[in-house]
Short mmCIF file of C-alpha atoms in Angstrom, two decimals:
data_model
loop_
_atom_site.label_atom_id
_atom_site.label_comp_id
_atom_site.label_asym_id
_atom_site.label_seq_id
_atom_site.Cartn_x
_atom_site.Cartn_y
_atom_site.Cartn_z
CA UNK A 17 -4.04 10.13 -29.14
CA UNK A 18 -6.27 7.50 -27.53
CA UNK A 19 -9.44 8.75 -25.84
CA UNK A 20 -11.45 7.13 -23.02
CA UNK A 21 -14.13 8.17 -20.55
CA UNK A 22 -12.16 6.80 -17.59
CA UNK A 23 -8.47 5.93 -17.33
CA UNK A 24 -7.64 3.73 -14.30
CA UNK A 25 -3.94 3.49 -13.49
CA UNK A 26 -3.59 0.31 -11.46
CA UNK A 27 -5.21 -3.11 -11.16
CA UNK A 28 -5.67 -3.92 -7.47
CA UNK A 29 -8.90 -4.16 -5.48
CA UNK A 30 -9.58 -0.41 -5.55
CA UNK A 31 -9.18 -0.31 -9.34
CA UNK A 32 -11.34 -3.40 -9.92
CA UNK A 33 -14.05 -2.16 -7.56
CA UNK A 34 -14.19 1.18 -9.37
CA UNK A 35 -14.34 -0.37 -12.83
CA UNK A 36 -17.12 -2.79 -11.87
CA UNK A 37 -19.10 0.00 -10.21
CA UNK A 38 -19.15 2.25 -13.28
CA UNK A 39 -22.00 2.03 -15.80
CA UNK A 40 -21.44 0.08 -19.00
CA UNK A 41 -21.88 3.07 -21.31
CA UNK A 42 -18.52 4.47 -20.15
CA UNK A 43 -15.41 3.41 -22.05
CA UNK A 44 -12.83 2.36 -19.45
CA UNK A 45 -9.12 1.67 -19.86
CA UNK A 46 -7.24 -0.12 -17.08
CA UNK A 47 -3.44 -0.16 -17.29
CA UNK A 48 -1.00 -2.06 -15.11
CA UNK A 49 2.77 -2.15 -14.97
CA UNK A 50 3.12 -5.90 -15.11
CA UNK A 51 0.17 -8.29 -15.23
CA UNK A 52 -3.21 -8.02 -13.56
CA UNK A 53 -2.15 -10.46 -10.86
CA UNK A 54 0.73 -8.29 -9.66
CA UNK A 55 -0.69 -6.13 -6.88
CA UNK A 56 -0.58 -5.87 -3.12
CA UNK A 57 -4.30 -6.66 -3.10
CA UNK A 58 -3.69 -10.03 -4.72
CA UNK A 59 -1.04 -10.82 -2.09
CA UNK A 60 -3.24 -9.93 0.90
CA UNK A 61 -3.65 -12.88 3.22
CA UNK A 62 -5.69 -11.79 6.21
CA UNK A 63 -9.01 -10.44 5.01
CA UNK A 64 -11.50 -7.59 5.09
CA UNK A 65 -12.81 -6.09 8.33
CA UNK A 66 -16.53 -5.32 8.67
CA UNK A 67 -18.89 -5.12 11.64
CA UNK A 68 -21.25 -7.85 10.47
CA UNK A 69 -22.00 -10.20 13.36
CA UNK A 70 -24.60 -9.73 16.09
CA UNK A 71 -21.81 -9.53 18.69
CA UNK A 72 -20.13 -6.67 16.82
CA UNK A 73 -21.12 -3.05 16.18
CA UNK A 74 -20.12 0.01 14.20
CA UNK A 75 -19.14 1.67 17.48
CA UNK A 76 -16.72 -1.16 18.32
CA UNK A 77 -15.11 -1.12 14.88
CA UNK A 78 -14.82 2.68 14.95
CA UNK A 79 -13.26 2.61 18.41
CA UNK A 80 -10.72 -0.06 17.45
CA UNK A 81 -9.73 1.93 14.36
CA UNK A 82 -9.33 5.16 16.33
CA UNK A 83 -7.24 3.45 19.01
CA UNK A 84 -4.91 1.90 16.42
CA UNK A 85 -4.65 5.25 14.61
CA UNK A 86 -3.08 6.84 17.71
CA UNK A 87 -5.30 9.89 17.80
CA UNK A 88 -4.71 10.96 14.20
CA UNK A 89 -7.66 9.36 12.39
CA UNK A 90 -10.30 11.56 10.81
CA UNK A 91 -13.30 10.33 12.79
CA UNK A 92 -15.74 11.27 10.02
CA UNK A 93 -13.74 9.21 7.51
CA UNK A 94 -13.58 6.28 9.94
CA UNK A 95 -17.32 6.37 10.50
CA UNK A 96 -17.96 6.65 6.75
CA UNK A 97 -15.83 3.57 5.94
CA UNK A 98 -17.06 1.45 8.84
CA UNK A 99 -20.74 2.17 8.20
CA UNK A 100 -20.33 1.29 4.51
CA UNK A 101 -18.46 -1.92 5.39
CA UNK A 102 -21.35 -4.40 5.47
CA UNK A 103 -22.69 -3.18 2.11
CA UNK A 104 -19.22 -3.54 0.60
CA UNK A 105 -19.02 -7.14 1.85
CA UNK A 106 -22.49 -7.88 0.47
CA UNK A 107 -21.38 -6.46 -2.88
CA UNK A 108 -18.39 -8.81 -2.93
CA UNK A 109 -20.59 -11.76 -2.02
CA UNK A 110 -22.92 -10.80 -4.85
CA UNK A 111 -19.91 -10.71 -7.19
CA UNK A 112 -19.19 -14.30 -6.16
CA UNK A 113 -16.27 -14.01 -3.74
CA UNK A 114 -16.08 -17.38 -1.89
CA UNK A 115 -15.57 -16.23 1.70
CA UNK A 116 -14.98 -19.05 4.18
CA UNK A 117 -18.18 -20.29 5.77
CA UNK A 118 -18.92 -21.84 9.14
CA UNK A 119 -22.19 -23.56 10.06
CA UNK A 120 -24.89 -21.33 8.53
CA UNK A 121 -22.82 -18.16 8.32
CA UNK A 122 -19.35 -16.87 7.51
CA UNK A 123 -16.21 -17.74 9.42
CA UNK A 124 -14.91 -14.49 10.91
CA UNK A 125 -11.39 -14.35 12.29
CA UNK A 126 -9.71 -11.81 14.54
CA UNK A 127 -6.50 -9.83 14.14
CA UNK A 128 -4.37 -7.50 16.25
CA UNK A 129 -6.17 -4.40 17.49
CA UNK A 130 -9.66 -5.81 16.89
CA UNK A 131 -11.94 -6.35 19.87
CA UNK A 132 -14.22 -8.69 17.91
CA UNK A 133 -14.04 -11.38 15.25
CA UNK A 134 -14.91 -9.37 12.14
CA UNK A 135 -12.43 -10.41 9.44
CA UNK A 136 -14.00 -11.95 6.33
CA UNK A 137 -11.46 -14.15 4.57
CA UNK A 138 -10.85 -16.72 1.85
CA UNK A 139 -8.65 -19.16 3.80
CA UNK A 140 -5.27 -17.37 4.12
CA UNK A 141 -5.30 -15.95 0.58
CA UNK A 142 -8.17 -13.48 0.70
CA UNK A 143 -6.64 -11.03 -1.75
CA UNK A 144 -6.15 -13.68 -4.42
CA UNK A 145 -9.69 -15.00 -3.93
CA UNK A 146 -11.22 -11.53 -4.26
CA UNK A 147 -9.02 -10.41 -7.17
CA UNK A 148 -9.59 -13.55 -9.22
CA UNK A 149 -13.35 -13.22 -8.80
CA UNK A 150 -13.47 -9.54 -9.75
CA UNK A 151 -11.04 -9.90 -12.66
CA UNK A 152 -13.20 -12.67 -14.12
CA UNK A 153 -16.15 -10.27 -13.97
CA UNK A 154 -14.14 -7.47 -15.57
CA UNK A 155 -12.85 -9.62 -18.42
CA UNK A 156 -16.47 -10.28 -19.37
CA UNK A 157 -17.33 -6.56 -19.32
CA UNK A 158 -17.68 -5.20 -22.89
CA UNK A 159 -16.72 -1.62 -21.95
CA UNK A 160 -13.42 -2.35 -20.15
CA UNK A 161 -10.13 -2.53 -22.03
CA UNK A 162 -6.97 -3.86 -20.39
CA UNK A 163 -3.35 -3.06 -21.11
CA UNK A 164 -0.65 -4.98 -19.29
CA UNK A 165 3.03 -3.92 -19.13
CA UNK A 166 2.00 -0.27 -19.44
CA UNK A 167 3.43 2.18 -16.89
CA UNK A 168 2.22 5.75 -16.47
CA UNK A 169 4.99 8.34 -16.75
CA UNK A 170 3.16 11.54 -15.82
CA UNK A 171 -0.29 13.08 -15.71
CA UNK A 172 -1.26 15.54 -18.45
CA UNK A 173 -2.46 18.71 -16.69
CA UNK A 174 -3.87 22.00 -17.85
CA UNK A 175 -0.74 23.68 -16.49
CA UNK A 176 1.48 21.54 -18.72
CA UNK A 177 -0.71 22.42 -21.71
CA UNK A 178 -0.49 26.14 -20.96
CA UNK A 179 -4.14 26.34 -19.91
CA UNK A 180 -5.42 28.37 -16.99
CA UNK A 181 -7.05 25.53 -15.06
CA UNK A 182 -6.34 22.87 -12.43
CA UNK A 183 -7.53 19.91 -14.43
CA UNK A 184 -6.15 16.54 -15.52
CA UNK A 185 -6.72 15.42 -19.10
CA UNK A 186 -5.08 11.99 -19.09
CA UNK A 187 -1.55 10.61 -18.93
CA UNK A 188 1.55 9.69 -20.87
CA UNK A 189 2.05 5.93 -20.66
CA UNK A 190 5.00 3.76 -21.67
CA UNK A 191 4.16 0.54 -23.51
CA UNK A 192 7.08 -1.55 -22.24
CA UNK A 193 6.72 -4.21 -24.94
CA UNK A 194 6.62 -1.80 -27.86
CA UNK A 195 9.08 0.57 -26.12
CA UNK A 196 7.04 3.60 -27.06
CA UNK A 197 5.08 6.25 -25.20
CA UNK A 198 1.34 6.51 -25.74
CA UNK A 199 -0.77 9.63 -25.21
CA UNK A 200 -4.01 8.71 -23.45
CA UNK A 201 -6.78 11.28 -22.97
CA UNK A 202 -9.54 10.67 -20.44
CA UNK A 203 -12.56 12.48 -19.11
CA UNK A 204 -11.64 11.16 -15.66
CA UNK A 205 -8.28 9.80 -14.52
CA UNK A 206 -7.91 7.59 -11.44
CA UNK A 207 -4.71 6.78 -9.55
CA UNK A 208 -4.95 3.29 -8.04
CA UNK A 209 -1.25 2.53 -8.05
CA UNK A 210 -0.81 1.08 -4.55
CA UNK A 211 1.84 1.86 -1.98
CA UNK A 212 5.56 2.56 -1.82
CA UNK A 213 7.06 -0.39 0.06
CA UNK A 214 9.88 -0.78 -2.48
CA UNK A 215 11.37 2.44 -1.10
CA UNK A 216 12.76 0.13 1.60
CA UNK A 217 15.26 -2.70 1.27
CA UNK A 218 13.01 -5.23 3.04
CA UNK A 219 9.32 -5.23 2.21
CA UNK A 220 6.35 -7.54 1.92
CA UNK A 221 5.16 -5.59 -1.13
CA UNK A 222 5.36 -6.70 -4.76
CA UNK A 223 7.97 -5.12 -7.05
CA UNK A 224 5.28 -2.80 -8.43
CA UNK A 225 4.91 -0.82 -5.16
CA UNK A 226 7.12 2.13 -6.14
CA UNK A 227 5.04 5.12 -5.05
CA UNK A 228 3.99 6.00 -8.60
CA UNK A 229 0.65 7.58 -7.70
CA UNK A 230 2.09 9.75 -4.94
CA UNK A 231 4.96 10.97 -7.14
CA UNK A 232 2.77 11.68 -10.19
CA UNK A 233 0.12 13.49 -8.15
CA UNK A 234 2.78 15.58 -6.37
CA UNK A 235 4.44 16.59 -9.64
CA UNK A 236 1.01 17.50 -11.02
CA UNK A 237 0.27 19.82 -8.08
CA UNK A 238 -1.60 17.75 -5.48
CA UNK A 239 -1.05 17.85 -1.74
CA UNK A 240 0.21 14.77 0.07
CA UNK A 241 -0.03 13.97 3.77
CA UNK A 242 1.23 11.72 6.58
CA UNK A 243 3.85 9.88 4.54
CA UNK A 244 6.00 9.45 7.66
CA UNK A 245 3.62 6.68 8.76
CA UNK A 246 4.90 3.52 7.11
CA UNK A 247 3.62 0.31 8.64
CA UNK A 248 6.20 -2.41 9.10
CA UNK A 249 4.50 -5.79 9.24
CA UNK A 250 5.90 -7.67 12.24
CA UNK A 251 5.99 -11.12 10.68
CA UNK A 252 7.52 -11.48 7.24
CA UNK A 253 8.96 -14.97 6.65
CA UNK A 254 12.72 -14.86 7.22
CA UNK A 255 14.30 -17.15 4.64
CA UNK A 256 16.75 -16.48 1.77
CA UNK A 257 14.33 -18.03 -0.75
CA UNK A 258 11.17 -16.38 0.60
CA UNK A 259 11.12 -12.94 -0.98
CA UNK A 260 8.22 -10.81 0.30
CA UNK A 261 6.27 -13.72 1.81
CA UNK A 262 4.04 -12.60 4.65
CA UNK A 263 2.83 -14.59 7.64
CA UNK A 264 -0.68 -13.28 8.16
CA UNK A 265 -1.66 -11.56 11.40
CA UNK A 266 -4.64 -13.91 11.50
CA UNK A 267 -2.24 -16.60 12.69
CA UNK A 268 -1.65 -14.59 15.87
CA UNK A 269 -5.40 -14.08 15.99
CA UNK A 270 -5.70 -17.86 16.20
CA UNK A 271 -3.26 -18.10 19.11
CA UNK A 272 0.26 -18.09 17.62
CA UNK A 273 2.91 -16.59 19.94
CA UNK A 274 6.29 -14.94 19.30
CA UNK A 275 9.40 -16.52 20.81
CA UNK A 276 13.11 -15.87 21.09
CA UNK A 277 15.44 -18.63 19.84
CA UNK A 278 15.56 -20.13 23.36
CA UNK A 279 11.76 -20.36 23.44
CA UNK A 280 11.13 -17.34 25.68
CA UNK A 281 7.91 -15.51 24.90
CA UNK A 282 8.61 -11.75 24.93
CA UNK A 283 5.51 -9.83 23.79
CA UNK A 284 3.80 -9.74 27.25
CA UNK A 285 6.75 -7.64 28.47
CA UNK A 286 6.11 -5.02 25.77
CA UNK A 287 2.31 -4.72 25.83
CA UNK A 288 -0.56 -6.17 27.86
CA UNK A 289 -2.24 -7.24 24.60
CA UNK A 290 0.86 -9.31 23.79
CA UNK A 291 0.77 -10.75 20.25
CA UNK A 292 -2.59 -9.07 19.55
CA UNK A 293 -1.26 -5.54 20.07
CA UNK A 294 -1.40 -3.24 17.00
CA UNK A 295 1.25 -3.84 14.37
CA UNK A 296 3.45 -0.85 15.20
CA UNK A 297 3.89 -2.08 18.77
CA UNK A 298 4.61 -5.67 17.74
CA UNK A 299 7.05 -4.58 15.00
CA UNK A 300 8.96 -2.28 17.38
CA UNK A 301 9.07 -5.03 20.03
CA UNK A 302 10.57 -7.51 17.55
CA UNK A 303 13.00 -4.87 16.28
CA UNK A 304 14.05 -4.10 19.88
CA UNK A 305 14.64 -7.77 20.75
CA UNK A 306 16.57 -8.42 17.52
CA UNK A 307 18.86 -5.42 18.01
CA UNK A 308 19.32 -6.05 21.72
CA UNK A 309 20.35 -9.67 21.19
CA UNK A 310 21.96 -9.43 17.74
CA UNK A 311 19.33 -11.70 16.16
CA UNK A 312 18.47 -12.04 12.47
CA UNK A 313 14.91 -13.07 13.30
CA UNK A 314 12.50 -14.26 15.99
CA UNK A 315 10.01 -17.12 15.78
CA UNK A 316 6.25 -17.51 15.49
CA UNK A 317 4.86 -20.61 17.17
CA UNK A 318 1.43 -22.09 16.40
CA UNK A 319 2.36 -25.70 17.07
CA UNK A 320 -0.05 -25.91 20.02
CA UNK A 321 -2.95 -26.00 17.53
CA UNK A 322 -3.95 -29.33 15.94
CA UNK A 323 -2.26 -30.00 12.59
CA UNK A 324 -5.66 -30.29 10.88
CA UNK A 325 -6.63 -26.84 12.17
CA UNK A 326 -3.37 -25.26 10.96
CA UNK A 327 -3.50 -26.79 7.49
CA UNK A 328 -7.20 -25.99 7.14
CA UNK A 329 -6.92 -22.34 8.18
CA UNK A 330 -3.52 -21.52 6.69
CA UNK A 331 -3.08 -23.82 3.68
CA UNK A 332 -0.96 -21.43 1.61
CA UNK A 333 1.40 -20.57 4.45
CA UNK A 334 1.68 -24.26 5.32
CA UNK A 335 2.47 -25.18 1.71
CA UNK A 336 5.02 -22.39 1.17
CA UNK A 337 6.84 -23.11 4.43
CA UNK A 338 6.83 -26.86 3.66
CA UNK A 339 8.50 -26.07 0.32
CA UNK A 340 11.26 -24.36 2.29
CA UNK A 341 11.65 -27.26 4.70
CA UNK A 342 9.58 -25.83 7.59
CA UNK A 343 6.66 -27.87 8.91
CA UNK A 344 4.63 -25.25 10.78
CA UNK A 345 2.54 -27.93 12.51
CA UNK A 346 5.70 -29.00 14.39
CA UNK A 347 8.26 -26.19 13.94
CA UNK A 348 8.42 -22.49 14.69
CA UNK A 349 8.37 -20.04 11.79
CA UNK A 350 11.36 -17.63 11.49
CA UNK A 351 10.02 -14.07 11.06
CA UNK A 352 11.26 -10.47 10.95
CA UNK A 353 9.61 -7.08 10.29
CA UNK A 354 9.38 -5.65 6.76
CA UNK A 355 7.89 -2.49 5.24
CA UNK A 356 4.28 -3.34 4.54
CA UNK A 357 1.83 -0.45 4.15
CA UNK A 358 1.97 3.27 3.37
CA UNK A 359 -0.61 4.98 5.60
CA UNK A 360 -0.18 8.43 4.05
CA UNK A 361 -0.44 9.53 0.45
CA UNK A 362 -2.39 11.77 -1.89
CA UNK A 363 -5.00 13.81 0.00
CA UNK A 364 -8.54 12.95 -1.08
CA UNK A 365 -12.05 13.76 0.11
CA UNK A 366 -14.98 11.46 0.86
CA UNK A 367 -15.57 11.01 -2.88
CA UNK A 368 -11.91 10.18 -3.63
CA UNK A 369 -11.35 13.55 -5.35
CA UNK A 370 -7.86 15.07 -5.27
CA UNK A 371 -6.87 18.76 -5.50
CA UNK A 372 -7.11 18.62 -9.31
CA UNK A 373 -10.37 18.43 -11.25
CA UNK A 374 -11.16 15.09 -12.88
CA UNK A 375 -8.34 13.37 -10.98
CA UNK A 376 -9.26 10.73 -8.39
CA UNK A 377 -7.08 8.57 -6.18
CA UNK A 378 -8.13 5.37 -4.39
CA UNK A 379 -6.51 2.68 -2.28
CA UNK A 380 -3.08 2.68 -0.67
CA UNK A 381 -1.82 5.61 -2.72
CA UNK A 382 -4.16 7.93 -0.79
CA UNK A 383 -4.53 9.60 2.57
CA UNK A 384 -8.24 9.43 3.41
CA UNK A 385 -7.94 9.93 7.16
CA UNK A 386 -9.04 6.36 7.89
CA UNK A 387 -5.70 5.00 9.10
CA UNK A 388 -4.31 7.93 11.06
CA UNK A 389 -0.87 7.15 12.44
CA UNK A 390 -1.28 3.37 12.13
CA UNK A 391 -3.58 1.21 10.00
CA UNK A 392 -5.77 -1.28 11.81
CA UNK A 393 -5.36 -4.75 10.28
CA UNK A 394 -7.72 -5.59 7.39
CA UNK A 395 -9.06 -2.05 7.11
CA UNK A 396 -7.08 -1.46 3.92
CA UNK A 397 -9.06 -3.74 1.61
CA UNK A 398 -12.23 -2.28 3.12
CA UNK A 399 -10.97 1.21 2.26
CA UNK A 400 -10.35 0.10 -1.34
CA UNK A 401 -13.95 -1.09 -1.62
CA UNK A 402 -15.65 1.88 -0.01
CA UNK A 403 -13.66 4.60 -1.77
CA UNK A 404 -13.62 2.73 -5.08
CA UNK A 405 -17.41 2.69 -5.06
CA UNK A 406 -17.54 6.32 -3.90
CA UNK A 407 -15.29 7.41 -6.77
CA UNK A 408 -17.50 5.58 -9.27
CA UNK A 409 -20.61 7.35 -7.99
CA UNK A 410 -18.88 10.74 -8.16
CA UNK A 411 -17.60 10.13 -11.68
CA UNK A 412 -21.15 9.38 -12.82
CA UNK A 413 -22.37 12.60 -11.21
CA UNK A 414 -19.50 14.74 -12.46
CA UNK A 415 -18.59 16.51 -15.68
CA UNK A 416 -15.74 14.93 -17.65
CA UNK A 417 -12.76 16.94 -18.83
CA UNK A 418 -13.08 17.71 -22.52
CA UNK A 419 -9.53 17.22 -23.67
CA UNK A 420 -7.98 19.42 -26.31
CA UNK A 421 -5.72 17.69 -28.79
CA UNK A 422 -2.93 16.49 -26.53
CA UNK A 423 0.67 16.79 -27.75
CA UNK A 424 2.64 13.62 -28.36
CA UNK A 425 5.48 12.67 -26.03
CA UNK A 426 8.61 14.54 -27.13
CA UNK A 427 11.70 12.36 -27.57
CA UNK A 428 13.49 14.66 -29.99
CA UNK A 429 16.22 15.64 -27.53
CA UNK A 430 17.01 12.28 -25.92
CA UNK A 431 18.98 9.19 -26.92
CA UNK A 432 19.12 5.55 -25.88
CA UNK A 433 20.90 5.00 -22.58
CA UNK A 434 24.44 3.72 -23.02
CA UNK A 435 24.37 1.72 -19.77
CA UNK A 436 21.91 0.71 -17.04
CA UNK A 437 24.32 0.51 -14.09
CA UNK A 438 23.37 4.01 -12.93
CA UNK A 439 19.76 2.94 -12.44
CA UNK A 440 20.67 -0.35 -10.75
CA UNK A 441 23.17 1.27 -8.39
CA UNK A 442 20.90 4.19 -7.45
CA UNK A 443 17.93 1.87 -6.88
CA UNK A 444 19.92 -0.25 -4.41
CA UNK A 445 21.51 2.77 -2.70
CA UNK A 446 18.12 4.44 -2.15
CA UNK A 447 16.47 1.36 -0.66
CA UNK A 448 19.46 0.61 1.58
CA UNK A 449 19.76 4.02 3.20
CA UNK A 450 15.99 4.38 3.54
CA UNK A 451 15.98 1.12 5.53
CA UNK A 452 18.89 2.27 7.69
CA UNK A 453 17.85 5.90 8.24
CA UNK A 454 14.06 6.02 7.83
CA UNK A 455 13.08 2.61 9.18
CA UNK A 456 11.20 1.49 12.28
CA UNK A 457 13.04 3.86 14.67
CA UNK A 458 14.32 7.26 13.49
CA UNK A 459 16.63 10.07 14.66
CA UNK A 460 17.21 13.61 13.41
CA UNK A 461 20.74 12.72 12.33
CA UNK A 462 19.55 9.69 10.35
CA UNK A 463 16.90 11.77 8.59
CA UNK A 464 19.43 14.47 7.73
CA UNK A 465 21.69 11.85 6.19
CA UNK A 466 18.77 10.56 4.14
CA UNK A 467 17.98 14.11 2.91
CA UNK A 468 21.56 14.58 1.74
CA UNK A 469 21.63 11.31 -0.18
CA UNK A 470 18.19 11.88 -1.71
CA UNK A 471 19.33 15.28 -2.97
CA UNK A 472 22.32 13.74 -4.74
CA UNK A 473 20.25 10.89 -6.18
CA UNK A 474 17.56 13.25 -7.42
CA UNK A 475 20.16 15.27 -9.34
CA UNK A 476 21.62 12.15 -10.95
CA UNK A 477 18.22 10.74 -11.85
CA UNK A 478 16.98 14.07 -13.25
CA UNK A 479 20.06 14.31 -15.48
CA UNK A 480 19.55 10.74 -16.65
CA UNK A 481 15.81 11.30 -17.24
CA UNK A 482 16.52 14.49 -19.24
CA UNK A 483 19.03 12.88 -21.59
CA UNK A 484 17.86 9.33 -22.21
CA UNK A 485 14.70 7.60 -23.35
CA UNK A 486 12.45 6.44 -20.55
CA UNK A 487 12.31 2.84 -19.42
CA UNK A 488 10.21 1.02 -16.84
CA UNK A 489 13.12 0.95 -14.34
CA UNK A 490 13.91 4.64 -14.83
CA UNK A 491 10.27 5.67 -14.32
CA UNK A 492 10.02 3.62 -11.14
CA UNK A 493 13.34 4.93 -9.79
CA UNK A 494 12.27 8.53 -10.48
CA UNK A 495 9.04 7.91 -8.56
CA UNK A 496 10.81 6.09 -5.73
CA UNK A 497 13.23 8.92 -5.05
CA UNK A 498 10.39 11.48 -5.22
CA UNK A 499 8.29 9.52 -2.75
CA UNK A 500 11.28 8.86 -0.48
CA UNK A 501 11.97 12.59 -0.34
CA UNK A 502 8.36 13.28 0.66
CA UNK A 503 8.50 10.58 3.35
CA UNK A 504 11.60 12.12 4.89
CA UNK A 505 10.15 15.66 4.76
CA UNK A 506 7.07 14.42 6.60
CA UNK A 507 9.20 12.59 9.17
CA UNK A 508 11.32 15.69 9.81
CA UNK A 509 8.21 17.79 10.31
CA UNK A 510 6.82 15.55 13.09
CA UNK A 511 8.45 16.39 16.42
CA UNK A 512 6.91 13.59 18.45
CA UNK A 513 6.57 9.82 18.49
CA UNK A 514 3.10 8.78 17.39
CA UNK A 515 1.86 5.51 15.93
CA UNK A 516 4.25 4.26 13.26
CA UNK A 517 6.62 7.23 13.60
CA UNK A 518 9.06 6.52 16.43
CA UNK A 519 11.76 9.15 17.04
CA UNK A 520 14.55 8.88 19.60
CA UNK A 521 14.90 12.67 19.57
CA UNK A 522 11.18 13.23 20.19
CA UNK A 523 10.02 10.25 22.28
CA UNK A 524 6.98 12.02 23.78
CA UNK A 525 3.48 12.38 22.37
CA UNK A 526 2.33 15.94 21.68
CA UNK A 527 -0.99 16.92 23.30
CA UNK A 528 -2.60 17.75 19.95
CA UNK A 529 -2.62 15.36 17.01
CA UNK A 530 -1.98 17.10 13.69
CA UNK A 531 -1.65 15.83 10.15
CA UNK A 532 1.55 16.46 8.23
CA UNK A 533 0.42 18.09 4.99
CA UNK A 534 2.91 19.03 2.25
CA UNK A 535 1.92 21.69 -0.27
CA UNK A 536 3.44 21.48 -3.77
CA UNK A 537 5.71 24.34 -4.75
#
């Protein structure tokens, strides 16, 4: 049994912020499924929203967030995050993050749903710029240990140990290289596992986004909420060689427009804010036009801007598109919607605490109340910062779980799997029907079909999990099907169309906005 003060499961911005905010006398272990560069945070292009300029205000940022959230945001949570935004940005600057500068200040861009320019960015690769800076700091920290290619299987709870408490004592973790399960005890355990975009066939997320935190927390006895609200980013690059490559919303903030293949601009017909409408509206508009006209994609046009401006502001997008034979200074960019962000997740309070003692959750795996029914662009990285720092402060104030001797992982009744085709087939089947039945627009019949298929898959996966040794793919598939089931249950419970949840059977908005909260059995 390995023993640490804090176990952090994940390696994105929320995880790094937490680790750097904890005092050096605490022994910290960070684990990640692949390498420390594989996270949605590292892939983030746009930036981090904060009311920083003299033209901006907390009130404006709060209002924009509430409007995007379609009446479902927790206003106290919104105010808490927004008011801590400038300090979070200052903390990043102090860490050395090289935000783009302009004249004597910082260059702030604007994205859909924002009434002001308030997006701090590092060119068009903000996530990479922030992550690289923070990881360099962490690698120099004497109290932080890193383990790559380690995937958490399940949390170790008092209930599993036969104790009469609601406490988490650590986790069982698979070392993929050694192919063995480690028992890790921790005074505090933190889920920072990211979202669940890989539930869907088309996503902008990395392969690691398999809903692990949501599934583990649910199995351990935590409530989850609002998982029906999955944000589909309107503009993912449509190209057979461009897996998961996003075209940042900041490009529309700098004047790019959406066009049909014949050049017709269509967004003004769908919303008076046109290309700068919130993401759910833009994604549904693109989906509508594609289905109406039988299109594989639409096009994003920024060619009216000078080439120097485009290359200077969007160097990574320019370079990637050029590799694929698209010169964005002269040609339109083919784009289509893709699953991008999970707005719901594990319920947490202002200090990132879950329903179980000594278990915290931060980042995209959570439901804080900030995003409501639709996340405002660039609020997600801000949420990671604010709640990561809040969790660190609460851990310092709290009392760690004193772990008993934890039992080793029991493999006495399982064997090596004779074939992997079951996992591969079920993985593809799940993601395909989730895209078809639980995508941008939903119906009762589609959701019922998804429920039926999830039930069958869950039975197959449970049988496989019970009889064979665990592997990385099996753990992820088990978590994916668990999270998919929770998403569908949430979607079935919402009898209205609000924010990211669009239902043909319930097209109207109910007069009262209510969260969808699922209680574990």
